[in-house]
mmCIF file of C-alpha atoms in Angstrom:
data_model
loop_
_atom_site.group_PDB
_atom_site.id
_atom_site.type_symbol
_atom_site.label_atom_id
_atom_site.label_comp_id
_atom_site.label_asym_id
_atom_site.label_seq_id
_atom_site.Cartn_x
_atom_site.Cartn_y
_atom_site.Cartn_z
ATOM 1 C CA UNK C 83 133.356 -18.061 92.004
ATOM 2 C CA UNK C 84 131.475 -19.353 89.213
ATOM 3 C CA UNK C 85 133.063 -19.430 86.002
ATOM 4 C CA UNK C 86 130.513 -17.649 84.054
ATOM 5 C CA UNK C 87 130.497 -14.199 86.469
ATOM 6 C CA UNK C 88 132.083 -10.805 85.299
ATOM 7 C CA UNK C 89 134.653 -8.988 86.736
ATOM 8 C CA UNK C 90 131.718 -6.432 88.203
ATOM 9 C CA UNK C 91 129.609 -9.821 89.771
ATOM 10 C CA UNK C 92 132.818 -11.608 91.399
ATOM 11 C CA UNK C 93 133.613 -9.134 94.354
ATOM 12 C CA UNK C 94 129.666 -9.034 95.030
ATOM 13 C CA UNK C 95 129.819 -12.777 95.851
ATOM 14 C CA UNK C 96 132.586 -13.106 97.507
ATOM 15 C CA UNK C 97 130.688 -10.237 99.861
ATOM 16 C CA UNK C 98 127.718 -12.325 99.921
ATOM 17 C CA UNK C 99 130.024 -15.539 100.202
ATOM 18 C CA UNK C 100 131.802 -14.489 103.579
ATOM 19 C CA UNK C 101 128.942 -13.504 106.166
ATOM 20 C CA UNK C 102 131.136 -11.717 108.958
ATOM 21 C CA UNK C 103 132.218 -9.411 106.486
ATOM 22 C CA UNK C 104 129.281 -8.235 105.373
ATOM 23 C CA UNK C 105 127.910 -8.037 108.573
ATOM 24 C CA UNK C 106 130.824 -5.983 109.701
ATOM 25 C CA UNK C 107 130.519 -3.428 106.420
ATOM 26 C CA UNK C 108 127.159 -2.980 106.660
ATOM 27 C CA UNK C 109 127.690 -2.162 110.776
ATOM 28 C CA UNK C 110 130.543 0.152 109.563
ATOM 29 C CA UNK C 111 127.298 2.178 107.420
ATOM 30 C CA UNK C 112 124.382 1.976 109.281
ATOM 31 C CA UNK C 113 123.520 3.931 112.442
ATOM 32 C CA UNK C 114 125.484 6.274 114.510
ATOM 33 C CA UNK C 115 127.606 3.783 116.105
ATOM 34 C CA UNK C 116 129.784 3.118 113.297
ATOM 35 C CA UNK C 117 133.127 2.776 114.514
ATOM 36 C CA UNK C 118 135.650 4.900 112.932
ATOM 37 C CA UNK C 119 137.741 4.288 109.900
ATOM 38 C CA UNK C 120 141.392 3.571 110.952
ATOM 39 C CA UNK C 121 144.124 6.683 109.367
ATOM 40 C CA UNK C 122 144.877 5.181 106.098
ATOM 41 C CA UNK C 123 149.202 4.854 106.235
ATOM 42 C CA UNK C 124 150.896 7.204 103.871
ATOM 43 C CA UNK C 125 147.660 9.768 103.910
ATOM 44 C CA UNK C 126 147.994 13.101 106.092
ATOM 45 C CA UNK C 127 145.689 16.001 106.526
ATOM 46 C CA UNK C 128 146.598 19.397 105.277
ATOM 47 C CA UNK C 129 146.993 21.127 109.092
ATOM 48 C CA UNK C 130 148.766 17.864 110.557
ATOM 49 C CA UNK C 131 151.726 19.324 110.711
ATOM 50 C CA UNK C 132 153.841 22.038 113.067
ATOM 51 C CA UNK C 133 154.904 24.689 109.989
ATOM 52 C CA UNK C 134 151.349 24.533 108.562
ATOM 53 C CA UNK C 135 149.692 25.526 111.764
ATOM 54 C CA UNK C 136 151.784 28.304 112.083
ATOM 55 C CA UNK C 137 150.973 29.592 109.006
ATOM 56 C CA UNK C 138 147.418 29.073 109.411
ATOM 57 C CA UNK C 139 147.653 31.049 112.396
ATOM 58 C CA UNK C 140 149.709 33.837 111.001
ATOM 59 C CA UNK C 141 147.208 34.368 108.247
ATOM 60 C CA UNK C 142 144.429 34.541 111.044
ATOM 61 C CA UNK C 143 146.107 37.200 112.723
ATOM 62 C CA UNK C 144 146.783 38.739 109.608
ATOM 63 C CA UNK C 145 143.105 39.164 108.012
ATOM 64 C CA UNK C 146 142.321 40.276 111.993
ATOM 65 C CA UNK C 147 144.231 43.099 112.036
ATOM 66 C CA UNK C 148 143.153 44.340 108.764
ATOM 67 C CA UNK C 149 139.789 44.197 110.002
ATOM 68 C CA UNK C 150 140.761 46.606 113.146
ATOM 69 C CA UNK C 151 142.837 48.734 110.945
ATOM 70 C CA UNK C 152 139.568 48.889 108.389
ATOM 71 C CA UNK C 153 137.449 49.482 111.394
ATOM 72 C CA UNK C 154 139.659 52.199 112.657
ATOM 73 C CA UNK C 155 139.929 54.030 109.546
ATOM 74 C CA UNK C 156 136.243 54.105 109.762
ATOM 75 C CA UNK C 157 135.825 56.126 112.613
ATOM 76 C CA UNK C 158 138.432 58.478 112.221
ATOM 77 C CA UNK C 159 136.662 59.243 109.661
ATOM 78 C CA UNK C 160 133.591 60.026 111.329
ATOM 79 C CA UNK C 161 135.214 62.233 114.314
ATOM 80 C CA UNK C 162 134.458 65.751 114.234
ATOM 81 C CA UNK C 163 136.850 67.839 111.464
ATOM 82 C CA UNK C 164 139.505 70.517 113.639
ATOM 83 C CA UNK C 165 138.432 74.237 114.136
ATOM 84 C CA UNK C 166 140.667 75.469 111.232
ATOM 85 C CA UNK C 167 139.672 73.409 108.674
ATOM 86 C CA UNK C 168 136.136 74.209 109.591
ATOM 87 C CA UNK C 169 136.874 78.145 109.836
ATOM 88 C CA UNK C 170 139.093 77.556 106.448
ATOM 89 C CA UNK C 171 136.381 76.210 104.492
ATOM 90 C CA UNK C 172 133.938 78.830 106.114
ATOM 91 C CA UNK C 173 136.058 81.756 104.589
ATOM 92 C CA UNK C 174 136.095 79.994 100.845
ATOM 93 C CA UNK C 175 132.693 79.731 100.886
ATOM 94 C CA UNK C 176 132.445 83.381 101.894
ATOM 95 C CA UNK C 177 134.903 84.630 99.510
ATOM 96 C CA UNK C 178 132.850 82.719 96.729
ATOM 97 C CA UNK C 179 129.619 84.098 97.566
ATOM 98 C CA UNK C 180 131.341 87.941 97.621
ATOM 99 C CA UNK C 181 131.683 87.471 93.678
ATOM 100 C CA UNK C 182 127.834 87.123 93.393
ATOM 101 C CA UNK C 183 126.960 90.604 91.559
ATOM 102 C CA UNK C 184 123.172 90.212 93.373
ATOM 103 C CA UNK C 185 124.708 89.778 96.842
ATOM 104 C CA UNK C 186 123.009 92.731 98.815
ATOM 105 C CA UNK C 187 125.982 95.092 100.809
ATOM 106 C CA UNK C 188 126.732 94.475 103.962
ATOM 107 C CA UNK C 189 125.903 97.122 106.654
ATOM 108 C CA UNK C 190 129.385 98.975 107.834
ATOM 109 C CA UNK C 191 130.642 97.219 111.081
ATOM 110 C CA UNK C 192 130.282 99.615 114.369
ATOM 111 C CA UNK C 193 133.203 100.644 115.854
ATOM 112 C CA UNK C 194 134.850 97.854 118.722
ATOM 113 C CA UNK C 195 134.456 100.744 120.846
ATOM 114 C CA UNK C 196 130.544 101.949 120.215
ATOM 115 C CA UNK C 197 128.012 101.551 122.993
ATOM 116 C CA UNK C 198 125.633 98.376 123.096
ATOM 117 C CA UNK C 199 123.032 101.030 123.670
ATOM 118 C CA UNK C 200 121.817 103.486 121.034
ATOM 119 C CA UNK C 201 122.637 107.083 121.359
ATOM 120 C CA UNK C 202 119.953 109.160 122.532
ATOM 121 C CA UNK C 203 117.394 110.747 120.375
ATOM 122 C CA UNK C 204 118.472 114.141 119.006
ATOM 123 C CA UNK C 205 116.353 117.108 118.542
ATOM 124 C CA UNK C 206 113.945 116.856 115.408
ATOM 125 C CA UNK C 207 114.578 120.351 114.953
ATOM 126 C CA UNK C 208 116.918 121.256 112.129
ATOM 127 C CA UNK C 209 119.812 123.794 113.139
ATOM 128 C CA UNK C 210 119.464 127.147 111.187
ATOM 129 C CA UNK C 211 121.705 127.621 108.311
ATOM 130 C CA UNK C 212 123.352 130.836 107.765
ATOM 131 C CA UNK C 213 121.779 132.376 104.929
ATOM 132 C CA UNK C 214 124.434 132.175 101.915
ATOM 133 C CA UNK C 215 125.423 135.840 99.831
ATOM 134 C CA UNK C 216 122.650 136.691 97.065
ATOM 135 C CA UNK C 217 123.433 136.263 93.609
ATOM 136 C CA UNK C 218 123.754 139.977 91.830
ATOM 137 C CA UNK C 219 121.042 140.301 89.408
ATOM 138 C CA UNK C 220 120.375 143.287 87.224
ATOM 139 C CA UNK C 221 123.672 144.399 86.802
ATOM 140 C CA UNK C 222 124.576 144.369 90.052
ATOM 141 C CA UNK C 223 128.251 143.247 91.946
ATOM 142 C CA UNK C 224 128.316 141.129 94.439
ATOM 143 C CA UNK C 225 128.781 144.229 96.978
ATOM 144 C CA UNK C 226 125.953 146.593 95.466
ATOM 145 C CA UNK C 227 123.549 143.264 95.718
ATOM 146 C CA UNK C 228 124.505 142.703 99.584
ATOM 147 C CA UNK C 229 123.533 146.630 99.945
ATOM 148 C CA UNK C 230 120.272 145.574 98.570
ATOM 149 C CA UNK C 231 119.408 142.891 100.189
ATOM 150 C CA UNK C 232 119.818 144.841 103.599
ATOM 151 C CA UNK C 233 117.298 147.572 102.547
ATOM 152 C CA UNK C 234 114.932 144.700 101.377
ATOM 153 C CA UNK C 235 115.725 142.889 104.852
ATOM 154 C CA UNK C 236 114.945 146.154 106.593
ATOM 155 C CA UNK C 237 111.475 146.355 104.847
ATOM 156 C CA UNK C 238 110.871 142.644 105.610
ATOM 157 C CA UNK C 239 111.331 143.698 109.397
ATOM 158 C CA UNK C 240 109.217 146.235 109.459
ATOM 159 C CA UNK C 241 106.419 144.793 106.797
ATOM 160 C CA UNK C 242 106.489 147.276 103.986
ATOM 161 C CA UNK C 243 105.134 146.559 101.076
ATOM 162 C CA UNK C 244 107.285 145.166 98.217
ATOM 163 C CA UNK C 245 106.747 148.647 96.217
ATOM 164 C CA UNK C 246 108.084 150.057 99.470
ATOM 165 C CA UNK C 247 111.078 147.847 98.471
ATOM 166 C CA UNK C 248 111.127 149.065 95.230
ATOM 167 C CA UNK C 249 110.827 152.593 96.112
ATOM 168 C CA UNK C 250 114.071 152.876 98.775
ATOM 169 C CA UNK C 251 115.903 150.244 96.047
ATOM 170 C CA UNK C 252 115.303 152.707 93.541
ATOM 171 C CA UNK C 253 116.107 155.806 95.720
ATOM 172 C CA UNK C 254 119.964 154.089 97.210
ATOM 173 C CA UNK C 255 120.583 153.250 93.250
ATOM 174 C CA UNK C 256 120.050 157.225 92.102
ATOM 175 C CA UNK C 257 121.837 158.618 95.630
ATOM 176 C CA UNK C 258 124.894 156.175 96.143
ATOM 177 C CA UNK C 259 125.331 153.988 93.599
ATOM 178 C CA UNK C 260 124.511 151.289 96.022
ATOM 179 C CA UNK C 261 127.496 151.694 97.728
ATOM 180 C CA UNK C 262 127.980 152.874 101.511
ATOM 181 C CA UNK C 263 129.660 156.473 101.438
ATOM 182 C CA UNK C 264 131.442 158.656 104.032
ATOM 183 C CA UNK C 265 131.653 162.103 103.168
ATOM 184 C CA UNK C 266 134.807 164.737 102.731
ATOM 185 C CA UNK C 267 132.727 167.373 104.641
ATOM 186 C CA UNK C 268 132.373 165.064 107.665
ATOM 187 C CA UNK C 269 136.088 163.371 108.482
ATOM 188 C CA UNK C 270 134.690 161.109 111.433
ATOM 189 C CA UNK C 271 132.249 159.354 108.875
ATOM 190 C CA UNK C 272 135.973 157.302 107.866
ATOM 191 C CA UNK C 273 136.043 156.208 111.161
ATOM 192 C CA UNK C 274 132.917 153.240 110.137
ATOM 193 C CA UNK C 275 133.005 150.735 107.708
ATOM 194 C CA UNK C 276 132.484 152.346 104.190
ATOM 195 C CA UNK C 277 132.536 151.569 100.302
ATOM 196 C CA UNK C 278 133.781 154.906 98.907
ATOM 197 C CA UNK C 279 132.770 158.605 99.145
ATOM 198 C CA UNK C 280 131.338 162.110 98.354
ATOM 199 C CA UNK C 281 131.420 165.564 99.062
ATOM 200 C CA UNK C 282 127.556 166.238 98.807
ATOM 201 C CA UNK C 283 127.646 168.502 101.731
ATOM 202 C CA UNK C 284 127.244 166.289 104.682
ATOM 203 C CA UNK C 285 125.439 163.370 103.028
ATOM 204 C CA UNK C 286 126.477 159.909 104.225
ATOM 205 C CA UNK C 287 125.289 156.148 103.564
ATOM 206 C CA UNK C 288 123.488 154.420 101.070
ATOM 207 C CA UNK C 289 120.641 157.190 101.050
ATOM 208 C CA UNK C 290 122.730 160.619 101.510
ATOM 209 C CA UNK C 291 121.237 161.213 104.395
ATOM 210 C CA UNK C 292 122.132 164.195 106.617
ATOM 211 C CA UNK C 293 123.084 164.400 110.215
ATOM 212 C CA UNK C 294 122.636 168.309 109.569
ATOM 213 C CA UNK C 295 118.918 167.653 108.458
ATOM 214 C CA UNK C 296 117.560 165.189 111.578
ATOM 215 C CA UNK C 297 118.225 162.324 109.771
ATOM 216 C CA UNK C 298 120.345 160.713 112.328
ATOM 217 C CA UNK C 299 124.188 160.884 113.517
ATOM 218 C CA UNK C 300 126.969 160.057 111.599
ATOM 219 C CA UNK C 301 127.538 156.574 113.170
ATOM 220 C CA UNK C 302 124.248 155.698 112.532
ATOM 221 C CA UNK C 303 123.766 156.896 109.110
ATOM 222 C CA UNK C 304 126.468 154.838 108.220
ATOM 223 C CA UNK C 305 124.812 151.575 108.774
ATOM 224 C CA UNK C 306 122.916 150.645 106.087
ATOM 225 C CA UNK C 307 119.727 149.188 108.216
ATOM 226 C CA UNK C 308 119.615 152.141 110.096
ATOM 227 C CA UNK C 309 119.789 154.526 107.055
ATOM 228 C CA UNK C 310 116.989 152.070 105.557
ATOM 229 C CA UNK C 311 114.339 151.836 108.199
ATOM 230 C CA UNK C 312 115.206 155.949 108.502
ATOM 231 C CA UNK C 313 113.724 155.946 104.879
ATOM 232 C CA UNK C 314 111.036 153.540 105.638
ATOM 233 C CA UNK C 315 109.885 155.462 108.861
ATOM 234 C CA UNK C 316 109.958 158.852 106.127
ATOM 235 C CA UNK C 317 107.952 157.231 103.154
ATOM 236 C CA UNK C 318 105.244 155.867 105.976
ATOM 237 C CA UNK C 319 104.191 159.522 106.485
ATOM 238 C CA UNK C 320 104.256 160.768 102.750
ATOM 239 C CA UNK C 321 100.362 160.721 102.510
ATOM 240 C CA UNK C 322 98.797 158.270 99.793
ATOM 241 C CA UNK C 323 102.819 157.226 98.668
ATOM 242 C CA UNK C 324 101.104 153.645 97.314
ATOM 243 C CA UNK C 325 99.309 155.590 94.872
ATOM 244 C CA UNK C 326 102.369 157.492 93.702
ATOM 245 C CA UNK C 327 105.035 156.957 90.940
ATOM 246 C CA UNK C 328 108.291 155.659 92.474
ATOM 247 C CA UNK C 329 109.669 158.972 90.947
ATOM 248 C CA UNK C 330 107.168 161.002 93.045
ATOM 249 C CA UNK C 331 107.349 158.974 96.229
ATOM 250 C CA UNK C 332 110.963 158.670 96.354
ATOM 251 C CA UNK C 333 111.354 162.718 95.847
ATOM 252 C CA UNK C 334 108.399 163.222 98.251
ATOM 253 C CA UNK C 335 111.044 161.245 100.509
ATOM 254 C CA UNK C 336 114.613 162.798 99.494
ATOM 255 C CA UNK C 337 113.693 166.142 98.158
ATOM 256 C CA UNK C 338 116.336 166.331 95.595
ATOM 257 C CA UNK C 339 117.038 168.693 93.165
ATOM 258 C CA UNK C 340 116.991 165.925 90.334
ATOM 259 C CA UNK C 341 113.470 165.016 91.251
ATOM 260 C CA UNK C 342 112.698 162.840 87.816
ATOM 261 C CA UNK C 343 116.110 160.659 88.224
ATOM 262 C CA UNK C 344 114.523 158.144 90.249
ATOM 263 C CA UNK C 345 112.036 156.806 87.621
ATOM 264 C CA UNK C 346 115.023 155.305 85.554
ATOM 265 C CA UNK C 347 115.829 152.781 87.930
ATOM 266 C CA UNK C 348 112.562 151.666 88.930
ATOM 267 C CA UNK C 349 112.702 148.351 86.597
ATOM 268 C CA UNK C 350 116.092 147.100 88.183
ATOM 269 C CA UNK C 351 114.870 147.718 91.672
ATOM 270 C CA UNK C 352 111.792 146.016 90.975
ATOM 271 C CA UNK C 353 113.855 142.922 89.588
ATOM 272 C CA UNK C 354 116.014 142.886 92.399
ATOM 273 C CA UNK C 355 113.276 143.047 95.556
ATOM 274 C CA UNK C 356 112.121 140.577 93.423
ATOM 275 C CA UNK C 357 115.241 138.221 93.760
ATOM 276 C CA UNK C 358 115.523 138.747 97.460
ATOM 277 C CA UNK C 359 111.586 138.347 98.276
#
């Protein structure tokens, strides 16, 4: 060692200074055949003992099975949801969308036990209604109107004119009252249907007709579309009756003794055949 070297230049000669050292360091350094280190005494690694393995191999298993249970938990939650959560969720979302106020209505269910099939087609053809009672105009009741509207029906039938109507309207007004009468004189005319009555010799119905005068018997003066068409079938062989007053034609008809009575009523019958026409 020379006497002028530092404590950093001493160990570098002695290095230099003993040749099978260095040969043997620089051996240990160079190239893959450098022969191992030898275990330093006192030094030991961190897994070089029994308890310390075990450990390691506990947390190993450890951080494994919270990757199955993470995996796991994964694909449960990817299986398919059960039927009654499904059907649950279906019947929220239904009973939210019933609130809408612009939801259209649903059609009505058919019954569980209709036909697949549709019925078959009915007839186009509406069923007649029955005709309802007239409303009494003029004055009238309700039973004096239904009188009327069987003369005017009568007329209809046999296509008189509507001042035909008026005339034999006019004419039951003056004679009955529009009312269906037996008669005192004849006891058998109680024996139909009838509205009151009179003792004008035999007269019956709405037209005092008489069985005495060829008019008709007494069962069949007492219905009141007999008694009418009777009067009809009378004023269609009064010559030129469309050109007379309804005074003259309905006396020409009835040969009364109160020949100018007939002309007062003339404006209700006409409102009335006009009502039922």
């Amino acid at each position: 060692m020379h006497p002028d070297d530092t404590d950093e230049q001493r160990p570098a000669r002695q290095h230099a200074a003993d040749p099978s050292t260095g040969a043997t360091s620089d051996e240990r350094r160079i190239g893959r055949h450098r022969a191992p280190e030898p275990p330093r005494r006192g030094v030991r690694t961190p897994f070089a003992s029994v308890p310390a393995r075990i450990a390691l191999a506990g947390g190993v298993t450890c951080c494994l099975g919270l990757i199955a249970f993470a995996g796991t938990h994964h694909v449960d939650r990817q299986r398919p949801r059960p039927v009654q959560e499904v059907l649950a969720d279906r019947a929220a979302d239904e009973q939210r969308a019933s609130r809408a106020r612009d939801r259209a209505a649903s059609p009505p269910a058919a019954p569980a036990s209709a036909s697949p099939h549709p019925p078959a087609a009915r007839s186009a053809s509406p069923t007649p209604r029955k005709p309802g009672r007239p409303r009494p105009v003029a004055g009238l009741t309700p039973v004096q109107m239904d009188n009327a509207k069987k003369i005017v029906d009568a007329g209809v039938d046999l296509g008189v004119p509507r001042r035909g109507m008026v005339v034999a309207v006019a004419t039951a007004m003056q004679e009955s009252d529009l009312h269906n009468l037996a008669s005192d004189v004849l006891p058998e005319s109680y024996d139909h249907p009838h509205q009151g009555s009179g003792s004008d010799h035999d007269s019956v119905g709405l037209f005092q007709q008489r069985p005495s005068s060829g008019w008709g018997t007494v069962a069949q003066l007492m219905r009141p579309d007999y008694a009418a068409r009777a009067f009809y079938a009378a004023l269609a062989k009064i010559p030129g009756w469309r050109e007379l007053s309804v005074t003259a034609a309905a006396q020409a008809v009835q040969i009364s003794a109160y020949p100018h009575a007939y002309a007062r009523h003339e404006q209700r019958a006409t409102t009335v055949v006009a009502a039922l026409t």
